[in-house]
Amino acid sequence: MYGSASTHDIPAKATTGLENEDPILLAEFEARIARGEKIEPTDWMPQLYRKQLTRMIEQHAHSEIIGSLPEGTWITRAPGFRRKMAQMAKVQDEVGHAQLLYSAAETLGKTREQMLSDLVNGKSKYSNVFNYPTPTWADSNVISWLIDAGAIVNQLANAKGSYGPYCRALDRICAEEAFHLKYGHDAVVHMATGTPIQRKMMQEALNRWWPAIMTFFGPSDKMSTHTEILMRWKVKMATNDACRQQFLDMYVPKIWEIGLTLPDANLRKNEDGVWEFSEPDWEDFKRVINGDGPCNAERIAVRRAAEENGAWVRRAMQQPQARYVRPLA
Amino acid sequence: MLSSFDPRINRLELPDAPSIPTDKVALDQFPTYEVFHQRKENAAYAYVGPVHAPEADVAFLFAKEQFSRRFPCTGMWVAPTSAIQVTPYGNDQESVYNLLPLLPVESATADATGQQAYDIFHLKKRGKAHAHVGQVSASSPEAALQAAKAAFGDQRPVVNVWVIRSADLLRSDDEDRDMWTTTPDKKYREAISYKVQDRIDRFKQEG
Ligand SMILES: [Fe+2]
Ligand SMILES: [Fe+2]
Ligand SMILES: [Fe+2]
């Protein structure tokens, strides 16, 4: 899901380090991207490109694996056998997405196990929306539909990026996401057009999730000094603001058409076709992404327990003579 | 103990804060395997991605789960990443065979001892997937690449070539082909089985 090019955690004054790069190699690299050719793992690339892509793909992978937790916990309580099966299939897809993405990030030099270590030790970030709880089935449906919808906006953009292994992983991921989106939409429509109690439950879940959804694409890009260079290198394919606008344009009408409301009195499309909305609370966003949200500790603890409980299986399978090499592509 | 409103989490009895940071790097870093799949009968095998596994059989199981779970597949091969010889990458539109040093191709009549089969894969465009083009027989991976140039070098473009000793590929068996027919009974995983428009229309009419 959730491939947010979350460059919002780049220190605003970080240097690009470009002055230390070989100017001829850098020119060839940029020319290749300008021609529309993809970069493959053995190609020369600037340090900043490697670093930003590693961080972005790694965060995307973590978001898939952590994002599977709030929906995963609803599998046994999903209403009806068919929904249990579908919810389980979706969760399995998301964990699979994490594996595809870890492998893509590995081609840049960081091992999967190092990434997983950094996740359970709280050193890495993942999509901030998963630091919020899913108290009801309707909350799980909001994730399935609207968080996945946001993720698809990001992923379709990123799939046109410049790094070959990330593009290959995203092509596969996007193909699988089509089911998630339809499944999520179906679940939300079912509740919203159902009994008054179902409808109320869905409206309340939407009210709870809307502020987090509005922060999903990250703060306005004006705040990052690297946006321009990352867009030239096709690491970042669309600004956070452009993604947010696209999302609102595609999904707000679909929310309204089933009689649901959104808890923002300023939300509307102006005559220029631009969506206006109340500015999200970015201070709160910062506080939560830095660890102080309702579910941060729980998400990491669950992930860590999974790692620890599975360690004996991996230990039993280990071959002493086996030698790790990073994947090729 | 970590407390959650979710009873399923509470039953795990997780500690509030972990004391020692976990460093799983040394323990769990399995080797990687590269996976090729066949989308339909008689199609060329194409690269789909890597898996991490302790050995080839397990890699095959992981690959089947990861890459054949959702879309049609009629066969799968896996090879250890370390067993794959990789040429440099060329530019799009070019043939990387042109960058290879010209060495004499082993004559087909040469002594057959020490000759082995190698599978050859071409990447046509950066960002796409390597696809199987055929097999050659040679006494080393380098010789196999020369033989591949002779056999397939007229194809254009070829951005990158992978050479894999055929014995290093673990291949699904034709006899086991029914293991790939898992998709038809899982319609709930298809976007197309969710038809929600009727319900929306009915809701709007009643509204
Ligand atoms: Fe998702
Ligand atoms: Fe998804
Ligand atoms: Fe996903």
XYZ file of C-alpha atoms and ligand atoms in Angstrom:
539
model
C 0.000 0.000 0.000
C 1.310 3.156 1.308
C 4.256 4.238 -0.816
C 4.472 7.762 0.319
C 7.601 9.473 -0.905
C 7.814 10.766 2.590
C 10.650 13.141 2.093
C 9.271 15.214 4.929
C 11.864 13.713 7.215
C 14.810 15.065 5.244
C 16.468 17.745 7.329
C 15.581 20.967 5.565
C 19.191 22.148 5.370
C 20.819 18.825 4.497
C 23.464 19.133 1.837
C 23.005 17.219 -1.347
C 26.628 16.059 -1.368
C 26.552 16.507 -5.130
C 29.742 18.569 -5.085
C 31.580 15.372 -4.107
C 30.218 13.332 -7.008
C 32.130 12.730 -10.245
C 30.650 15.329 -12.615
C 30.952 13.129 -15.713
C 29.249 10.145 -14.116
C 26.605 12.422 -12.665
C 25.910 13.930 -16.084
C 25.590 10.457 -17.652
C 23.281 9.376 -14.842
C 21.051 12.407 -15.268
C 21.046 12.036 -19.048
C 19.895 8.432 -18.739
C 16.983 9.466 -16.534
C 16.132 12.365 -18.828
C 15.982 9.913 -21.767
C 13.403 7.937 -19.797
C 15.705 4.972 -19.157
C 15.588 3.158 -15.825
C 18.521 2.859 -13.449
C 19.524 -0.719 -12.605
C 21.322 -1.784 -9.397
C 24.846 -2.071 -10.832
C 24.727 1.367 -12.480
C 26.642 4.254 -10.971
C 24.352 6.503 -8.913
C 24.850 9.514 -6.647
C 24.933 8.846 -2.911
C 21.877 11.025 -2.363
C 19.868 8.979 -4.883
C 20.859 5.710 -3.202
C 20.124 7.078 0.250
C 16.748 8.624 -0.546
C 15.549 5.606 -2.520
C 16.645 3.189 0.180
C 14.801 5.197 2.782
C 11.706 5.592 0.636
C 11.416 1.934 -0.421
C 12.243 0.764 3.095
C 9.551 2.991 4.603
C 7.113 1.754 1.988
C 7.935 -1.860 2.933
C 7.505 -1.142 6.642
C 4.163 0.515 5.910
C 2.929 -2.632 4.179
C 3.935 -4.881 7.031
C 2.718 -2.585 9.839
C -0.360 -1.679 7.792
C -1.371 -5.327 7.720
C -1.747 -5.324 11.534
C -4.891 -3.196 12.018
C -6.706 -5.132 9.270
C -5.201 -8.457 10.299
C -6.716 -8.233 13.736
C -10.191 -8.083 12.123
C -9.905 -11.331 10.138
C -11.517 -13.487 12.805
C -14.236 -10.918 13.465
C -15.060 -10.067 9.850
C -18.802 -10.600 9.286
C -19.267 -13.776 7.290
C -17.026 -16.425 5.801
C -16.503 -14.724 2.472
C -15.339 -11.500 4.107
C -13.009 -13.426 6.390
C -11.437 -15.059 3.340
C -11.181 -11.761 1.471
C -9.756 -9.895 4.466
C -7.201 -12.654 4.929
C -6.249 -12.564 1.250
C -5.793 -8.790 1.401
C -3.611 -9.003 4.500
C -1.532 -11.718 2.853
C -1.104 -9.480 -0.191
C 0.131 -6.606 1.974
C 2.732 -8.773 3.678
C 3.772 -9.991 0.245
C 4.138 -6.375 -0.855
C 6.503 -5.823 2.046
C 8.659 -8.725 0.862
C 8.773 -7.415 -2.714
C 9.750 -3.980 -1.460
C 12.396 -5.179 0.989
C 14.004 -7.041 -1.901
C 13.921 -3.956 -4.110
C 15.531 -1.891 -1.338
C 18.147 -4.585 -0.798
C 19.474 -4.133 -4.318
C 20.647 -0.708 -3.114
C 22.855 -2.294 -0.462
C 20.944 -2.468 2.829
C 20.023 -6.010 3.881
C 16.452 -7.037 4.608
C 17.346 -8.146 8.097
C 18.941 -4.791 8.858
C 15.738 -3.085 7.729
C 13.604 -5.396 9.861
C 15.914 -4.790 12.812
C 15.627 -1.049 12.369
C 11.840 -1.381 12.274
C 11.486 -3.347 15.524
C 14.070 -1.156 17.217
C 12.093 1.964 16.379
C 14.758 3.439 14.090
C 12.626 3.504 10.946
C 9.413 5.223 10.030
C 6.304 3.849 8.370
C 3.098 5.466 7.214
C 1.828 7.468 10.164
C -1.823 6.500 9.649
C -1.115 3.075 11.157
C -0.375 4.643 14.505
C -4.139 5.046 14.903
C -6.501 2.299 16.100
C -9.279 0.375 14.324
C -11.867 0.045 17.097
C -14.642 -1.266 14.814
C -15.128 -3.296 11.643
C -16.027 -0.045 9.908
C -12.576 1.379 10.748
C -10.997 -1.612 9.067
C -13.187 -0.925 6.011
C -12.028 2.693 5.907
C -8.432 1.454 5.751
C -9.254 -1.119 3.065
C -10.896 1.466 0.866
C -9.465 4.906 1.495
C -5.971 4.224 2.819
C -5.443 1.785 -0.011
C -6.866 4.350 -2.419
C -4.305 6.877 -1.200
C -1.581 4.274 -1.477
C -2.592 3.506 -5.050
C -2.316 7.182 -6.001
C 1.263 7.109 -4.686
C 2.170 3.754 -6.110
C 0.917 4.446 -9.619
C 3.009 7.625 -9.616
C 6.094 5.907 -8.217
C 5.793 3.046 -10.704
C 6.898 5.574 -13.339
C 10.004 6.423 -11.328
C 13.581 5.842 -12.384
C 14.708 2.857 -10.330
C 14.195 -0.471 -12.136
C 13.735 -2.829 -9.163
C 11.228 -0.485 -7.478
C 9.253 -0.183 -10.720
C 9.144 -3.961 -11.146
C 7.894 -4.422 -7.581
C 5.307 -1.662 -7.959
C 3.908 -3.029 -11.214
C 3.100 -6.246 -9.427
C 1.809 -4.460 -6.326
C -0.493 -2.174 -8.304
C -2.004 -5.172 -10.081
C -2.874 -6.705 -6.704
C -4.205 -3.451 -5.249
C -7.139 -3.406 -7.671
C -8.810 -6.092 -5.561
C -8.127 -4.189 -2.314
C -9.766 -1.062 -3.610
C -12.898 -2.830 -4.843
C -13.128 -4.957 -1.734
C -12.804 -1.894 0.494
C -15.327 0.101 -1.510
C -17.795 -2.781 -1.410
C -17.434 -3.084 2.369
C -17.932 0.648 2.949
C -20.935 0.837 0.606
C -22.475 -2.176 2.298
C -22.311 -0.474 5.687
C -23.244 3.015 4.484
C -26.342 1.767 2.649
C -27.295 -0.713 5.344
C -29.248 -0.368 8.583
C -29.185 2.921 10.523
C -26.770 1.354 13.038
C -24.407 0.175 10.296
C -24.561 3.567 8.673
C -23.812 5.328 11.948
C -20.881 3.024 12.620
C -19.409 3.790 9.194
C -19.899 7.536 9.567
C -18.170 7.519 12.944
C -15.241 5.513 11.601
C -14.894 7.937 8.712
C -14.936 10.877 11.111
C -12.194 9.256 13.168
C -10.012 8.539 10.127
C -10.455 11.659 8.052
C -7.822 13.832 9.801
C -5.230 11.061 9.402
C -6.224 10.532 5.763
C -5.637 14.231 5.089
C -2.055 13.850 6.338
C -1.448 10.640 4.380
C 0.503 12.299 1.567
C 2.691 14.294 3.925
C 3.042 18.039 4.444
C 3.078 20.528 1.636
C 6.272 20.199 -0.436
C 7.295 23.782 0.067
C 8.986 22.550 3.212
C 11.536 20.253 1.565
C 14.594 21.679 -0.177
C 15.276 18.411 -2.002
C 11.966 18.041 -3.758
C 13.261 19.589 -6.948
C 16.312 17.354 -7.311
C 14.377 14.237 -6.300
C 11.775 15.024 -8.934
C 14.464 15.560 -11.573
C 15.892 12.150 -10.684
C 12.396 10.643 -10.769
C 12.634 9.448 -7.184
C 9.638 11.544 -6.318
C 7.108 11.574 -9.145
C 4.472 13.966 -7.871
C 4.370 16.503 -5.091
C 2.532 15.659 -1.879
C 0.028 18.376 -2.707
C -0.634 17.022 -6.188
C -1.234 13.525 -4.796
C -3.601 14.890 -2.148
C -5.565 16.836 -4.773
C -5.820 13.786 -7.010
C -7.030 11.672 -4.101
C -9.690 14.202 -3.073
C -10.864 14.541 -6.646
C -11.262 10.809 -7.090
C -12.730 9.839 -3.724
C -14.634 12.681 -2.072
C -17.448 12.386 -4.665
C -17.589 8.636 -4.086
C -17.876 9.232 -0.340
C -20.601 11.819 -0.756
C -22.632 9.758 -3.219
C -23.330 7.131 -0.556
C -24.634 9.762 1.813
C -21.611 9.958 4.082
C -20.251 13.306 5.230
C -16.725 14.440 5.934
C -15.821 16.253 9.155
C -14.332 19.359 7.513
C -16.660 22.310 6.947
C -14.099 23.905 4.604
C -13.847 20.940 2.262
C -15.034 21.903 -1.210
C -13.923 22.114 -4.796
C -13.439 25.692 -5.955
C -14.185 27.033 -9.442
C -10.642 26.301 -10.614
C -11.174 22.651 -9.799
C -8.851 22.829 -6.799
C -9.928 21.246 -3.543
C -9.912 23.488 -0.499
C -9.756 22.076 3.001
C -8.770 22.953 6.542
C -5.024 22.668 7.010
C -4.268 19.389 8.814
C -2.681 19.620 12.242
C 0.949 19.098 11.257
C 2.201 19.588 14.811
C 0.096 16.640 15.899
C 1.315 14.703 12.857
C 4.920 15.338 13.907
C 4.217 14.311 17.473
C 2.616 11.023 16.409
C 5.172 10.118 13.735
C 7.901 10.668 16.312
C 6.429 8.006 18.557
C 3.705 9.599 20.636
C 0.598 8.231 18.907
C -2.113 5.950 20.257
C -0.718 2.774 18.659
C 3.011 3.316 17.977
C 4.177 1.154 20.870
C 1.623 -1.548 20.127
C 2.506 -1.809 16.431
C 6.221 -2.170 17.115
C 5.628 -4.564 20.012
C 3.443 -6.837 17.875
C 5.972 -6.816 15.060
C 8.795 -7.544 17.483
C 6.871 -10.412 19.061
C 6.319 -11.892 15.600
C 10.065 -11.702 14.933
C 10.931 -13.275 18.264
C 8.297 -15.992 18.068
C 9.464 -16.990 14.593
C 13.165 -17.010 15.399
C 13.301 -20.714 16.247
C 11.895 -21.621 12.838
C 14.506 -19.562 11.057
C 17.231 -20.944 13.294
C 16.124 -24.479 12.458
C 16.207 -23.736 8.732
C 19.562 -22.006 8.715
C 22.348 -23.626 6.732
C 25.775 -22.881 8.212
C 27.455 -22.800 4.807
C 24.869 -20.471 3.253
C 26.202 -17.130 2.125
C 24.048 -14.036 1.670
C 24.267 -12.074 -1.573
C 21.967 -9.230 -2.399
C 19.293 -9.875 -5.018
C 20.150 -8.976 -8.599
C 17.210 -6.970 -9.815
C 2.342 -5.196 30.171
C 1.287 -3.366 27.049
C -2.423 -2.645 27.193
C -4.569 -2.343 24.081
C -8.310 -1.963 23.579
C -7.904 -4.939 21.275
C -8.313 -8.128 23.339
C -6.333 -10.082 20.748
C -3.306 -7.918 21.428
C -3.741 -8.096 25.203
C -3.733 -11.883 25.074
C -0.204 -11.739 23.610
C 0.970 -10.294 26.954
C 3.554 -8.092 25.297
C 6.071 -6.205 27.424
C 5.527 -2.472 27.724
C 8.965 -1.556 26.496
C 11.557 -3.974 25.210
C 14.770 -3.833 27.228
C 17.458 -4.939 24.795
C 17.286 -3.894 21.159
C 16.916 -6.917 18.937
C 19.667 -7.420 16.426
C 18.437 -10.109 14.114
C 20.885 -9.430 11.316
C 23.388 -12.199 11.963
C 20.813 -14.879 12.672
C 18.314 -14.518 9.910
C 19.946 -13.302 6.742
C 19.074 -16.118 4.365
C 20.591 -16.366 0.905
C 18.504 -15.018 -1.964
C 17.106 -16.878 -4.949
C 15.882 -15.375 -8.198
C 12.520 -16.578 -9.466
C 11.207 -17.039 -13.020
C 7.612 -17.816 -13.855
C 5.650 -18.937 -16.879
C 2.403 -17.036 -17.296
C 0.782 -19.513 -19.640
C 1.600 -22.717 -21.477
C 4.432 -22.314 -24.003
C 5.242 -18.749 -22.943
C 8.877 -17.957 -22.189
C 9.846 -18.026 -18.535
C 10.332 -14.500 -17.233
C 11.919 -13.043 -14.140
C 9.481 -12.101 -11.347
C 11.708 -11.240 -8.392
C 13.785 -12.622 -5.549
C 12.952 -14.600 -2.420
C 14.999 -15.247 0.719
C 15.346 -18.889 1.716
C 17.752 -21.280 3.390
C 17.771 -23.673 0.424
C 16.326 -24.196 -3.039
C 13.306 -26.310 -2.053
C 12.173 -23.733 0.465
C 12.876 -20.967 -2.040
C 10.547 -22.731 -4.451
C 7.766 -22.885 -1.851
C 8.177 -19.205 -0.971
C 8.277 -18.302 -4.660
C 5.093 -20.219 -5.347
C 3.340 -18.371 -2.529
C 4.715 -14.956 -3.412
C 4.483 -15.012 -7.195
C 1.788 -17.486 -8.235
C -0.768 -16.726 -5.555
C -2.769 -14.130 -7.407
C -2.203 -14.422 -11.145
C -2.129 -17.264 -13.654
C 1.068 -19.285 -13.620
C 1.893 -22.589 -15.289
C 5.458 -23.165 -14.141
C 8.250 -21.770 -12.010
C 12.054 -21.915 -11.827
C 14.337 -20.744 -9.024
C 18.118 -20.288 -9.012
C 20.486 -19.128 -6.259
C 21.410 -15.495 -6.915
C 25.058 -16.415 -6.450
C 24.829 -18.881 -9.361
C 23.840 -16.230 -11.907
C 26.487 -14.679 -14.174
C 25.555 -11.136 -15.119
C 26.914 -9.054 -17.999
C 27.266 -5.283 -17.705
C 24.093 -3.317 -18.438
C 23.924 -1.519 -21.780
C 21.783 1.399 -22.829
C 18.211 0.858 -23.988
C 18.043 0.062 -27.731
C 21.573 -1.408 -27.755
C 22.898 -4.933 -27.642
C 25.166 -5.657 -24.747
C 26.659 -8.506 -26.793
C 28.497 -5.823 -28.748
C 30.356 -4.846 -25.585
C 31.713 -8.363 -25.032
C 35.302 -9.142 -25.973
C 35.410 -11.304 -29.073
C 36.525 -14.780 -28.139
C 36.414 -17.828 -30.382
C 33.201 -19.777 -29.987
C 33.836 -23.353 -28.961
C 33.157 -25.453 -32.012
C 30.156 -27.691 -31.720
C 32.282 -30.689 -32.612
C 34.727 -30.095 -29.763
C 35.208 -32.765 -27.168
C 31.884 -33.059 -25.358
C 33.437 -33.880 -22.011
C 33.141 -30.989 -19.572
C 30.353 -29.464 -21.609
C 27.295 -28.385 -19.654
C 23.979 -26.839 -20.474
C 23.416 -23.163 -19.624
C 20.160 -21.212 -19.711
C 20.271 -17.739 -21.205
C 18.026 -14.799 -20.234
C 17.777 -11.432 -21.983
C 16.619 -8.095 -20.640
C 15.110 -6.123 -23.531
C 14.600 -2.853 -21.746
C 15.757 -1.393 -18.454
C 13.073 -1.697 -15.769
C 11.453 -4.693 -17.505
C 12.071 -8.347 -16.640
C 14.653 -10.798 -17.982
C 13.118 -13.470 -20.204
C 14.409 -16.907 -21.146
C 15.683 -17.148 -24.721
C 17.140 -20.640 -24.775
C 19.898 -23.019 -23.822
C 23.488 -23.382 -24.959
C 26.133 -25.963 -24.227
C 29.568 -24.823 -23.061
C 32.469 -25.653 -20.761
C 32.253 -22.487 -18.602
C 29.924 -19.553 -17.971
C 32.203 -17.313 -20.068
C 32.112 -19.775 -22.945
C 28.348 -20.016 -22.498
C 28.071 -16.280 -22.971
C 30.061 -16.501 -26.210
C 27.844 -19.360 -27.352
C 24.789 -17.259 -26.453
C 26.164 -14.418 -28.553
C 26.471 -16.786 -31.499
C 23.014 -18.247 -30.982
C 20.983 -15.216 -29.885
C 23.266 -12.244 -30.591
C 21.213 -11.061 -33.533
C 18.283 -10.238 -31.249
C 17.830 -6.525 -30.583
C 17.826 -4.877 -28.145
C 19.594 -6.807 -25.380
C 20.358 -4.564 -22.432
C 21.602 -7.298 -20.124
C 22.222 -11.065 -20.161
C 21.983 -13.591 -17.339
C 23.728 -16.941 -17.709
C 22.683 -19.779 -15.393
C 24.078 -23.295 -15.406
C 20.981 -25.355 -16.168
C 21.717 -27.686 -13.262
C 21.421 -24.702 -10.886
C 17.794 -24.059 -11.821
C 15.219 -25.869 -9.736
C 12.238 -26.348 -12.052
C 8.632 -27.231 -11.394
C 7.679 -30.625 -12.747
C 5.246 -31.006 -15.606
C 3.600 -33.834 -13.696
C 2.753 -31.472 -10.844
C 1.045 -28.946 -13.050
C -2.236 -29.191 -11.133
C -0.526 -27.325 -8.281
C -0.889 -24.136 -10.301
C -4.654 -24.339 -10.655
C -5.430 -22.681 -7.353
C -6.895 -19.455 -8.623
C -10.358 -20.296 -10.043
C -11.955 -21.141 -6.670
C -10.798 -17.915 -5.021
C -12.972 -15.389 -6.776
C -13.069 -13.167 -3.720
C -9.523 -12.083 -4.591
C -10.606 -10.662 -7.939
C -11.575 -7.019 -8.267
C -14.192 -8.085 -10.800
C -16.240 -10.035 -8.240
C -17.135 -6.854 -6.356
C -20.094 -5.294 -8.117
C -21.168 -2.454 -5.938
C -22.746 -0.096 -8.452
C -26.205 -1.714 -8.222
C -26.295 -1.122 -4.517
C -25.198 2.496 -4.908
C -27.833 3.130 -7.588
C -30.564 1.580 -5.462
C -29.474 3.712 -2.508
C -29.599 6.875 -4.609
C -33.083 6.062 -5.937
C -34.464 5.386 -2.492
C -32.649 8.436 -1.091
Fe -3.265 -1.420 1.792
Fe -3.440 -2.805 -0.483
Fe -0.030 -3.021 -0.381
